[in-house]
Amino acid sequence: YGGNILGYQTYSNWYSLSCLDLKRNGGSSLLSHYFKGSVYDALKDVYSEYPWYPWKFNFAPKNFWSNLFRRREFFDWLGKELGFMSLKCWYRISGLDIRRNGGYGLLSYYYQGSVYDAVMATYPEFAWIPLKFNLAPKHFWTDLYERRSFFDWLGKERGNGSFENWYHISYSDIKPHRGYGLLRHHKDSVNIAVNEIYPEYPWVPWKFKHVPQKFWSDFSNHKAFLVYLGNELGFLHYADYYKLRRVDILSHGGSGFMNLYGNSTYRCLSSVFPDFNWSARMFQRPPRKYIAPRSLDNSMFDFRYIKDLSDWYRVPLPGLSASELIQALREKYPEFEWISQRFQKPRKK
């Protein structure tokens, strides 16, 4: 009778039935006295031949989701509905899939909206990888243990059998594996992330594809880099650095370092190791605009001013900087203490 009144033609139509529908049609006492207000229990009793699914009703029975067996029953059913053939298929599930199929209360009240927590609790026998889900659990990356677990897994995925291989990993390698949330905890730097996640290994910053932001702004890193490079190339004395080539610096991760010194090995070495008396002409490639000592005697300068070495401070510079002239003067007259601030400014063209 009730089905005819409500226009229900099939069993599945009854899933839309509400308590209000029964009350409006005289079934209020029936529902409250015999079935404790549960539409599901009522239909299950009246039409016992039909396999009813509690979660397909407007409201699941009271305390239904508190039973872990019921939760698994729901997920087993949902997996079949979505065509999942194995547990790995659950990585594709979304919160919307669960809510649309009657699991709103389950997901919201028991797992705080986390698909990962729900699936992991339902199928604990499987070794789930959080980052393979569409979204990582909330606050997941705040746990250093989870960050390390992710890096351990990613290392195996990429065949990284040693720490050294992490030097070749970049941001673009991590992002496709949904690790961008992790990198936010490390200033979007793989270099910083690896150092903090694996502190037991003596990492060399410049061996990564990118050094941390403002790394070369710290002058102590300049010296650390050149000392490291000297050890790598077998240098035992300062004089051995005369053999240092620009390509040696670049191939060891020092491109940003060289940019600070105008790509000049002479400038970087004389700045980082000022205690050694560097000679520009001893390098395989002298710095740009290098003034050989013999050129101090040619016609490029006005020698009317030169009667004493200190008179060089008054010589008009022919489009050269004081530092470029002083390097030549130091080689020709090493006994004199030259002060760059006393030279005249370059002539304007």
PDB file of C-alpha atoms in Angstrom, residues 36-287:
ATOM      1  CA  LYS A  36      13.054   1.939  16.717  1.00  0.00           C
ATOM      2  CA  GLY A  37      12.651   4.612  14.045  1.00  0.00           C
ATOM      3  CA  SER A  38      14.918   2.817  11.535  1.00  0.00           C
ATOM      4  CA  VAL A  39      13.706   2.804   7.925  1.00  0.00           C
ATOM      5  CA  TYR A  40      16.447   0.309   7.071  1.00  0.00           C
ATOM      6  CA  ASP A  41      15.342  -2.176   9.757  1.00  0.00           C
ATOM      7  CA  ALA A  42      11.720  -1.840   8.677  1.00  0.00           C
ATOM      8  CA  LEU A  43      12.351  -2.565   5.009  1.00  0.00           C
ATOM      9  CA  LYS A  44      14.800  -5.339   5.808  1.00  0.00           C
ATOM     10  CA  ASP A  45      12.090  -7.048   7.866  1.00  0.00           C
ATOM     11  CA  VAL A  46       9.214  -6.499   5.438  1.00  0.00           C
ATOM     12  CA  TYR A  47      11.163  -7.296   2.245  1.00  0.00           C
ATOM     13  CA  SER A  48      13.724  -9.761   3.561  1.00  0.00           C
ATOM     14  CA  GLU A  49      14.203 -11.295   0.113  1.00  0.00           C
ATOM     15  CA  TYR A  50      16.005  -8.166  -1.143  1.00  0.00           C
ATOM     16  CA  PRO A  51      19.696  -7.470  -0.305  1.00  0.00           C
ATOM     17  CA  TRP A  52      19.418  -4.014   1.297  1.00  0.00           C
ATOM     18  CA  TYR A  53      22.495  -1.787   1.678  1.00  0.00           C
ATOM     19  CA  PRO A  54      22.161   0.495   4.730  1.00  0.00           C
ATOM     20  CA  TRP A  55      24.441   3.229   3.321  1.00  0.00           C
ATOM     21  CA  LYS A  56      22.182   3.774   0.283  1.00  0.00           C
ATOM     22  CA  PHE A  57      19.391   5.173   2.459  1.00  0.00           C
ATOM     23  CA  ASN A  58      19.195   8.874   3.292  1.00  0.00           C
ATOM     24  CA  PHE A  59      20.577   8.016   6.723  1.00  0.00           C
ATOM     25  CA  ALA A  60      22.425   4.904   7.850  1.00  0.00           C
ATOM     26  CA  PRO A  61      21.076   3.242  11.038  1.00  0.00           C
ATOM     27  CA  LYS A  62      22.227   4.729  14.333  1.00  0.00           C
ATOM     28  CA  ASN A  63      25.741   3.611  15.321  1.00  0.00           C
ATOM     29  CA  PHE A  64      26.014   1.626  12.102  1.00  0.00           C
ATOM     30  CA  TRP A  65      29.511   2.931  11.262  1.00  0.00           C
ATOM     31  CA  SER A  66      30.877   2.229  14.738  1.00  0.00           C
ATOM     32  CA  ASN A  67      31.256  -1.397  13.702  1.00  0.00           C
ATOM     33  CA  LEU A  68      34.530  -1.907  11.792  1.00  0.00           C
ATOM     34  CA  PHE A  69      33.074  -4.952  10.044  1.00  0.00           C
ATOM     35  CA  ARG A  70      30.302  -2.711   8.599  1.00  0.00           C
ATOM     36  CA  ARG A  71      32.887  -0.232   7.337  1.00  0.00           C
ATOM     37  CA  ARG A  72      34.764  -2.976   5.516  1.00  0.00           C
ATOM     38  CA  GLU A  73      31.502  -4.272   4.097  1.00  0.00           C
ATOM     39  CA  PHE A  74      30.826  -0.818   2.664  1.00  0.00           C
ATOM     40  CA  PHE A  75      34.289  -0.490   1.108  1.00  0.00           C
ATOM     41  CA  ASP A  76      34.121  -4.000  -0.369  1.00  0.00           C
ATOM     42  CA  TRP A  77      30.799  -3.081  -1.986  1.00  0.00           C
ATOM     43  CA  LEU A  78      32.108   0.296  -3.176  1.00  0.00           C
ATOM     44  CA  GLY A  79      35.172  -1.322  -4.727  1.00  0.00           C
ATOM     45  CA  LYS A  80      32.958  -3.597  -6.802  1.00  0.00           C
ATOM     46  CA  GLU A  81      30.738  -0.651  -7.808  1.00  0.00           C
ATOM     47  CA  LEU A  82      33.795   1.281  -9.028  1.00  0.00           C
ATOM     48  CA  GLY A  83      35.282  -1.711 -10.822  1.00  0.00           C
ATOM     49  CA  PHE A  84      38.339  -2.075  -8.587  1.00  0.00           C
ATOM     50  CA  MET A  85      40.132  -5.336  -9.347  1.00  0.00           C
ATOM     51  CA  SER A  86      42.817  -5.150  -6.642  1.00  0.00           C
ATOM     52  CA  LEU A  87      43.673  -3.186  -3.498  1.00  0.00           C
ATOM     53  CA  LYS A  88      46.060  -0.973  -5.504  1.00  0.00           C
ATOM     54  CA  CYS A  89      43.028   0.450  -7.298  1.00  0.00           C
ATOM     55  CA  TRP A  90      42.090   2.234  -4.064  1.00  0.00           C
ATOM     56  CA  TYR A  91      44.841   4.759  -4.735  1.00  0.00           C
ATOM     57  CA  ARG A  92      42.449   6.270  -7.297  1.00  0.00           C
ATOM     58  CA  ILE A  93      39.599   6.775  -4.822  1.00  0.00           C
ATOM     59  CA  SER A  94      38.532  10.294  -3.854  1.00  0.00           C
ATOM     60  CA  GLY A  95      36.506  11.682  -0.990  1.00  0.00           C
ATOM     61  CA  LEU A  96      33.771  12.548  -3.471  1.00  0.00           C
ATOM     62  CA  ASP A  97      33.507   8.907  -4.586  1.00  0.00           C
ATOM     63  CA  ILE A  98      32.907   7.834  -0.989  1.00  0.00           C
ATOM     64  CA  ARG A  99      30.407  10.583  -0.160  1.00  0.00           C
ATOM     65  CA  ARG A 100      28.363  10.105  -3.355  1.00  0.00           C
ATOM     66  CA  ASN A 101      27.905   6.426  -2.540  1.00  0.00           C
ATOM     67  CA  GLY A 102      26.619   6.809   1.012  1.00  0.00           C
ATOM     68  CA  GLY A 103      29.841   7.056   3.002  1.00  0.00           C
ATOM     69  CA  TYR A 104      29.554  10.703   4.025  1.00  0.00           C
ATOM     70  CA  GLY A 105      29.069   9.979   7.735  1.00  0.00           C
ATOM     71  CA  LEU A 106      31.748   7.306   7.723  1.00  0.00           C
ATOM     72  CA  LEU A 107      34.405   9.537   6.156  1.00  0.00           C
ATOM     73  CA  SER A 108      33.525  12.718   8.024  1.00  0.00           C
ATOM     74  CA  TYR A 109      33.001  11.484  11.569  1.00  0.00           C
ATOM     75  CA  TYR A 110      35.381   8.544  11.789  1.00  0.00           C
ATOM     76  CA  TYR A 111      38.299   9.622   9.597  1.00  0.00           C
ATOM     77  CA  GLN A 112      38.057  13.445   9.621  1.00  0.00           C
ATOM     78  CA  GLY A 113      37.712  13.465   5.834  1.00  0.00           C
ATOM     79  CA  SER A 114      40.963  11.549   5.211  1.00  0.00           C
ATOM     80  CA  VAL A 115      40.642   8.963   2.423  1.00  0.00           C
ATOM     81  CA  TYR A 116      44.071   7.588   3.316  1.00  0.00           C
ATOM     82  CA  ASP A 117      43.124   6.983   6.959  1.00  0.00           C
ATOM     83  CA  ALA A 118      39.858   5.328   5.944  1.00  0.00           C
ATOM     84  CA  VAL A 119      41.399   2.945   3.422  1.00  0.00           C
ATOM     85  CA  MET A 120      44.387   2.118   5.631  1.00  0.00           C
ATOM     86  CA  ALA A 121      42.138   1.302   8.612  1.00  0.00           C
ATOM     87  CA  THR A 122      39.813  -0.807   6.493  1.00  0.00           C
ATOM     88  CA  TYR A 123      42.545  -2.816   4.751  1.00  0.00           C
ATOM     89  CA  PRO A 124      45.469  -2.854   7.217  1.00  0.00           C
ATOM     90  CA  GLU A 125      46.918  -6.003   5.632  1.00  0.00           C
ATOM     91  CA  PHE A 126      48.214  -3.963   2.660  1.00  0.00           C
ATOM     92  CA  ALA A 127      51.374  -1.811   2.781  1.00  0.00           C
ATOM     93  CA  TRP A 128      49.848   1.520   1.754  1.00  0.00           C
ATOM     94  CA  ILE A 129      51.977   4.394   0.436  1.00  0.00           C
ATOM     95  CA  PRO A 130      50.265   7.680   1.419  1.00  0.00           C
ATOM     96  CA  LEU A 131      51.688   9.693  -1.478  1.00  0.00           C
ATOM     97  CA  LYS A 132      50.060   7.452  -4.077  1.00  0.00           C
ATOM     98  CA  PHE A 133      46.629   8.729  -3.049  1.00  0.00           C
ATOM     99  CA  ASN A 134      45.193  11.829  -4.709  1.00  0.00           C
ATOM    100  CA  LEU A 135      45.764  13.822  -1.512  1.00  0.00           C
ATOM    101  CA  ALA A 136      48.146  13.204   1.365  1.00  0.00           C
ATOM    102  CA  PRO A 137      46.535  13.154   4.836  1.00  0.00           C
ATOM    103  CA  LYS A 138      46.209  16.499   6.577  1.00  0.00           C
ATOM    104  CA  HIS A 139      49.408  17.502   8.459  1.00  0.00           C
ATOM    105  CA  PHE A 140      51.074  14.412   7.008  1.00  0.00           C
ATOM    106  CA  TRP A 141      54.340  16.188   6.148  1.00  0.00           C
ATOM    107  CA  THR A 142      54.786  17.694   9.605  1.00  0.00           C
ATOM    108  CA  ASP A 143      56.047  14.299  10.739  1.00  0.00           C
ATOM    109  CA  LEU A 144      59.755  13.907   9.915  1.00  0.00           C
ATOM    110  CA  TYR A 145      59.360  10.143  10.011  1.00  0.00           C
ATOM    111  CA  GLU A 146      56.831  10.300   7.143  1.00  0.00           C
ATOM    112  CA  ARG A 147      59.145  12.538   5.122  1.00  0.00           C
ATOM    113  CA  ARG A 148      61.982  10.064   5.535  1.00  0.00           C
ATOM    114  CA  SER A 149      59.693   7.151   4.661  1.00  0.00           C
ATOM    115  CA  PHE A 150      58.717   8.936   1.452  1.00  0.00           C
ATOM    116  CA  PHE A 151      62.347   9.581   0.491  1.00  0.00           C
ATOM    117  CA  ASP A 152      63.235   5.950   1.264  1.00  0.00           C
ATOM    118  CA  TRP A 153      60.422   4.828  -1.030  1.00  0.00           C
ATOM    119  CA  LEU A 154      61.299   7.321  -3.786  1.00  0.00           C
ATOM    120  CA  GLY A 155      64.932   6.237  -3.660  1.00  0.00           C
ATOM    121  CA  LYS A 156      63.924   2.630  -4.305  1.00  0.00           C
ATOM    122  CA  GLU A 157      61.518   3.670  -7.061  1.00  0.00           C
ATOM    123  CA  ARG A 158      64.337   5.473  -8.879  1.00  0.00           C
ATOM    124  CA  GLY A 159      66.849   2.739  -8.190  1.00  0.00           C
ATOM    125  CA  ASN A 160      68.916   4.915  -5.864  1.00  0.00           C
ATOM    126  CA  GLY A 161      71.003   2.438  -3.935  1.00  0.00           C
ATOM    127  CA  SER A 162      73.272   4.995  -2.298  1.00  0.00           C
ATOM    128  CA  PHE A 163      73.168   8.466  -0.793  1.00  0.00           C
ATOM    129  CA  GLU A 164      75.331   9.781  -3.631  1.00  0.00           C
ATOM    130  CA  ASN A 165      72.529   9.304  -6.127  1.00  0.00           C
ATOM    131  CA  TRP A 166      70.439  11.931  -4.319  1.00  0.00           C
ATOM    132  CA  TYR A 167      72.718  14.593  -5.782  1.00  0.00           C
ATOM    133  CA  HIS A 168      71.017  13.978  -9.131  1.00  0.00           C
ATOM    134  CA  ILE A 169      67.442  14.387  -7.859  1.00  0.00           C
ATOM    135  CA  SER A 170      65.682  17.673  -8.624  1.00  0.00           C
ATOM    136  CA  TYR A 171      62.391  19.328  -7.698  1.00  0.00           C
ATOM    137  CA  SER A 172      60.868  18.154 -10.990  1.00  0.00           C
ATOM    138  CA  ASP A 173      61.710  14.544 -10.084  1.00  0.00           C
ATOM    139  CA  ILE A 174      59.842  14.755  -6.764  1.00  0.00           C
ATOM    140  CA  LYS A 175      56.773  16.725  -7.872  1.00  0.00           C
ATOM    141  CA  PRO A 176      55.201  13.964 -10.062  1.00  0.00           C
ATOM    142  CA  HIS A 177      55.224  11.695  -6.998  1.00  0.00           C
ATOM    143  CA  ARG A 178      53.165  14.280  -5.058  1.00  0.00           C
ATOM    144  CA  GLY A 179      56.124  15.297  -2.913  1.00  0.00           C
ATOM    145  CA  TYR A 180      55.687  19.050  -3.379  1.00  0.00           C
ATOM    146  CA  GLY A 181      54.020  19.290   0.045  1.00  0.00           C
ATOM    147  CA  LEU A 182      57.145  17.780   1.573  1.00  0.00           C
ATOM    148  CA  LEU A 183      59.438  20.271  -0.144  1.00  0.00           C
ATOM    149  CA  ARG A 184      57.434  23.195   1.254  1.00  0.00           C
ATOM    150  CA  HIS A 185      58.762  22.172   4.672  1.00  0.00           C
ATOM    151  CA  HIS A 186      62.302  22.593   3.294  1.00  0.00           C
ATOM    152  CA  LYS A 187      62.007  25.915   1.424  1.00  0.00           C
ATOM    153  CA  ASP A 188      61.367  24.071  -1.866  1.00  0.00           C
ATOM    154  CA  SER A 189      64.995  22.913  -1.847  1.00  0.00           C
ATOM    155  CA  VAL A 190      66.009  19.291  -2.434  1.00  0.00           C
ATOM    156  CA  ASN A 191      69.408  20.183  -1.011  1.00  0.00           C
ATOM    157  CA  ILE A 192      67.945  21.339   2.316  1.00  0.00           C
ATOM    158  CA  ALA A 193      65.426  18.471   2.414  1.00  0.00           C
ATOM    159  CA  VAL A 194      68.030  15.749   1.969  1.00  0.00           C
ATOM    160  CA  ASN A 195      70.324  17.337   4.573  1.00  0.00           C
ATOM    161  CA  GLU A 196      67.546  17.404   7.172  1.00  0.00           C
ATOM    162  CA  ILE A 197      66.060  14.000   6.353  1.00  0.00           C
ATOM    163  CA  TYR A 198      69.400  12.158   6.211  1.00  0.00           C
ATOM    164  CA  PRO A 199      71.608  14.136   8.653  1.00  0.00           C
ATOM    165  CA  GLU A 200      73.907  11.148   9.197  1.00  0.00           C
ATOM    166  CA  TYR A 201      75.504  11.595   5.746  1.00  0.00           C
ATOM    167  CA  PRO A 202      78.184  14.291   5.064  1.00  0.00           C
ATOM    168  CA  TRP A 203      76.433  16.097   2.218  1.00  0.00           C
ATOM    169  CA  VAL A 204      78.350  18.431  -0.109  1.00  0.00           C
ATOM    170  CA  PRO A 205      75.984  21.324  -1.006  1.00  0.00           C
ATOM    171  CA  TRP A 206      77.455  22.206  -4.425  1.00  0.00           C
ATOM    172  CA  LYS A 207      77.161  18.629  -5.698  1.00  0.00           C
ATOM    173  CA  PHE A 208      73.377  19.020  -5.929  1.00  0.00           C
ATOM    174  CA  LYS A 209      71.788  20.391  -9.096  1.00  0.00           C
ATOM    175  CA  HIS A 210      71.020  23.585  -7.179  1.00  0.00           C
ATOM    176  CA  VAL A 211      72.530  25.031  -4.013  1.00  0.00           C
ATOM    177  CA  PRO A 212      70.154  26.576  -1.432  1.00  0.00           C
ATOM    178  CA  GLN A 213      69.023  30.143  -2.050  1.00  0.00           C
ATOM    179  CA  LYS A 214      71.658  32.744  -1.030  1.00  0.00           C
ATOM    180  CA  PHE A 215      74.176  29.952  -0.392  1.00  0.00           C
ATOM    181  CA  TRP A 216      76.970  31.823  -2.145  1.00  0.00           C
ATOM    182  CA  SER A 217      76.159  34.986  -0.206  1.00  0.00           C
ATOM    183  CA  ASP A 218      77.988  33.406   2.714  1.00  0.00           C
ATOM    184  CA  PHE A 219      81.707  34.029   2.096  1.00  0.00           C
ATOM    185  CA  SER A 220      82.709  31.042   4.244  1.00  0.00           C
ATOM    186  CA  ASN A 221      81.135  28.800   1.607  1.00  0.00           C
ATOM    187  CA  HIS A 222      83.543  30.219  -0.979  1.00  0.00           C
ATOM    188  CA  LYS A 223      86.557  29.011   0.967  1.00  0.00           C
ATOM    189  CA  ALA A 224      84.935  25.664   1.791  1.00  0.00           C
ATOM    190  CA  PHE A 225      84.259  25.106  -1.907  1.00  0.00           C
ATOM    191  CA  LEU A 226      87.819  25.922  -3.039  1.00  0.00           C
ATOM    192  CA  VAL A 227      89.366  23.789  -0.286  1.00  0.00           C
ATOM    193  CA  TYR A 228      87.113  20.893  -1.290  1.00  0.00           C
ATOM    194  CA  LEU A 229      87.982  21.416  -4.960  1.00  0.00           C
ATOM    195  CA  GLY A 230      91.695  21.496  -4.171  1.00  0.00           C
ATOM    196  CA  ASN A 231      91.400  18.165  -2.371  1.00  0.00           C
ATOM    197  CA  GLU A 232      89.471  16.681  -5.280  1.00  0.00           C
ATOM    198  CA  LEU A 233      92.159  17.812  -7.754  1.00  0.00           C
ATOM    199  CA  GLY A 234      95.067  16.767  -5.556  1.00  0.00           C
ATOM    200  CA  PHE A 235      96.365  20.288  -4.798  1.00  0.00           C
ATOM    201  CA  LEU A 236      98.811  20.395  -1.891  1.00  0.00           C
ATOM    202  CA  HIS A 237      99.934  24.050  -1.959  1.00  0.00           C
ATOM    203  CA  TYR A 238      98.470  27.420  -2.914  1.00  0.00           C
ATOM    204  CA  ALA A 239     100.706  27.466  -6.009  1.00  0.00           C
ATOM    205  CA  ASP A 240      98.922  24.349  -7.271  1.00  0.00           C
ATOM    206  CA  TYR A 241      95.805  26.466  -7.778  1.00  0.00           C
ATOM    207  CA  TYR A 242      97.509  28.143 -10.732  1.00  0.00           C
ATOM    208  CA  LYS A 243      96.554  24.952 -12.619  1.00  0.00           C
ATOM    209  CA  LEU A 244      92.896  25.466 -11.734  1.00  0.00           C
ATOM    210  CA  ARG A 245      90.707  25.923 -14.791  1.00  0.00           C
ATOM    211  CA  ARG A 246      87.300  27.500 -15.083  1.00  0.00           C
ATOM    212  CA  VAL A 247      85.891  24.186 -16.349  1.00  0.00           C
ATOM    213  CA  ASP A 248      87.124  22.483 -13.141  1.00  0.00           C
ATOM    214  CA  ILE A 249      85.058  24.885 -11.071  1.00  0.00           C
ATOM    215  CA  LEU A 250      81.950  24.587 -13.246  1.00  0.00           C
ATOM    216  CA  SER A 251      82.060  20.777 -13.408  1.00  0.00           C
ATOM    217  CA  HIS A 252      82.128  20.620  -9.596  1.00  0.00           C
ATOM    218  CA  GLY A 253      79.021  22.755  -9.092  1.00  0.00           C
ATOM    219  CA  GLY A 254      80.606  26.200  -8.813  1.00  0.00           C
ATOM    220  CA  SER A 255      78.807  28.087 -11.604  1.00  0.00           C
ATOM    221  CA  GLY A 256      77.058  30.429  -9.166  1.00  0.00           C
ATOM    222  CA  PHE A 257      80.318  30.916  -7.315  1.00  0.00           C
ATOM    223  CA  MET A 258      82.178  31.871 -10.499  1.00  0.00           C
ATOM    224  CA  ASN A 259      79.511  34.383 -11.488  1.00  0.00           C
ATOM    225  CA  LEU A 260      80.324  36.379  -8.367  1.00  0.00           C
ATOM    226  CA  TYR A 261      83.905  36.806  -9.591  1.00  0.00           C
ATOM    227  CA  GLY A 262      83.175  37.544 -13.228  1.00  0.00           C
ATOM    228  CA  ASN A 263      84.229  33.996 -14.200  1.00  0.00           C
ATOM    229  CA  SER A 264      87.814  34.839 -13.254  1.00  0.00           C
ATOM    230  CA  THR A 265      89.871  32.234 -11.378  1.00  0.00           C
ATOM    231  CA  TYR A 266      92.402  34.917 -10.487  1.00  0.00           C
ATOM    232  CA  ARG A 267      89.795  37.128  -8.851  1.00  0.00           C
ATOM    233  CA  CYS A 268      88.172  34.343  -6.860  1.00  0.00           C
ATOM    234  CA  LEU A 269      91.481  32.930  -5.593  1.00  0.00           C
ATOM    235  CA  SER A 270      92.970  36.308  -4.682  1.00  0.00           C
ATOM    236  CA  SER A 271      89.786  37.154  -2.788  1.00  0.00           C
ATOM    237  CA  VAL A 272      89.325  33.836  -0.975  1.00  0.00           C
ATOM    238  CA  PHE A 273      93.039  33.292  -0.220  1.00  0.00           C
ATOM    239  CA  PRO A 274      94.368  36.864   0.228  1.00  0.00           C
ATOM    240  CA  ASP A 275      97.409  35.756   2.262  1.00  0.00           C
ATOM    241  CA  PHE A 276      99.069  34.302  -0.835  1.00  0.00           C
ATOM    242  CA  ASN A 277     100.766  36.679  -3.282  1.00  0.00           C
ATOM    243  CA  TRP A 278      98.942  35.703  -6.447  1.00  0.00           C
ATOM    244  CA  SER A 279     100.433  36.572  -9.848  1.00  0.00           C
ATOM    245  CA  ALA A 280      97.904  36.996 -12.646  1.00  0.00           C
ATOM    246  CA  ARG A 281     100.399  36.031 -15.347  1.00  0.00           C
ATOM    247  CA  MET A 282     100.930  32.605 -13.744  1.00  0.00           C
ATOM    248  CA  PHE A 283      97.382  31.453 -14.526  1.00  0.00           C
ATOM    249  CA  GLN A 284      96.706  29.450 -17.666  1.00  0.00           C
ATOM    250  CA  ARG A 285      94.270  32.174 -18.703  1.00  0.00           C
ATOM    251  CA  PRO A 286      95.025  35.653 -17.281  1.00  0.00           C
ATOM    252  CA  PRO A 287      91.967  37.691 -16.249  1.00  0.00           C
TER     253      PRO A 287
END
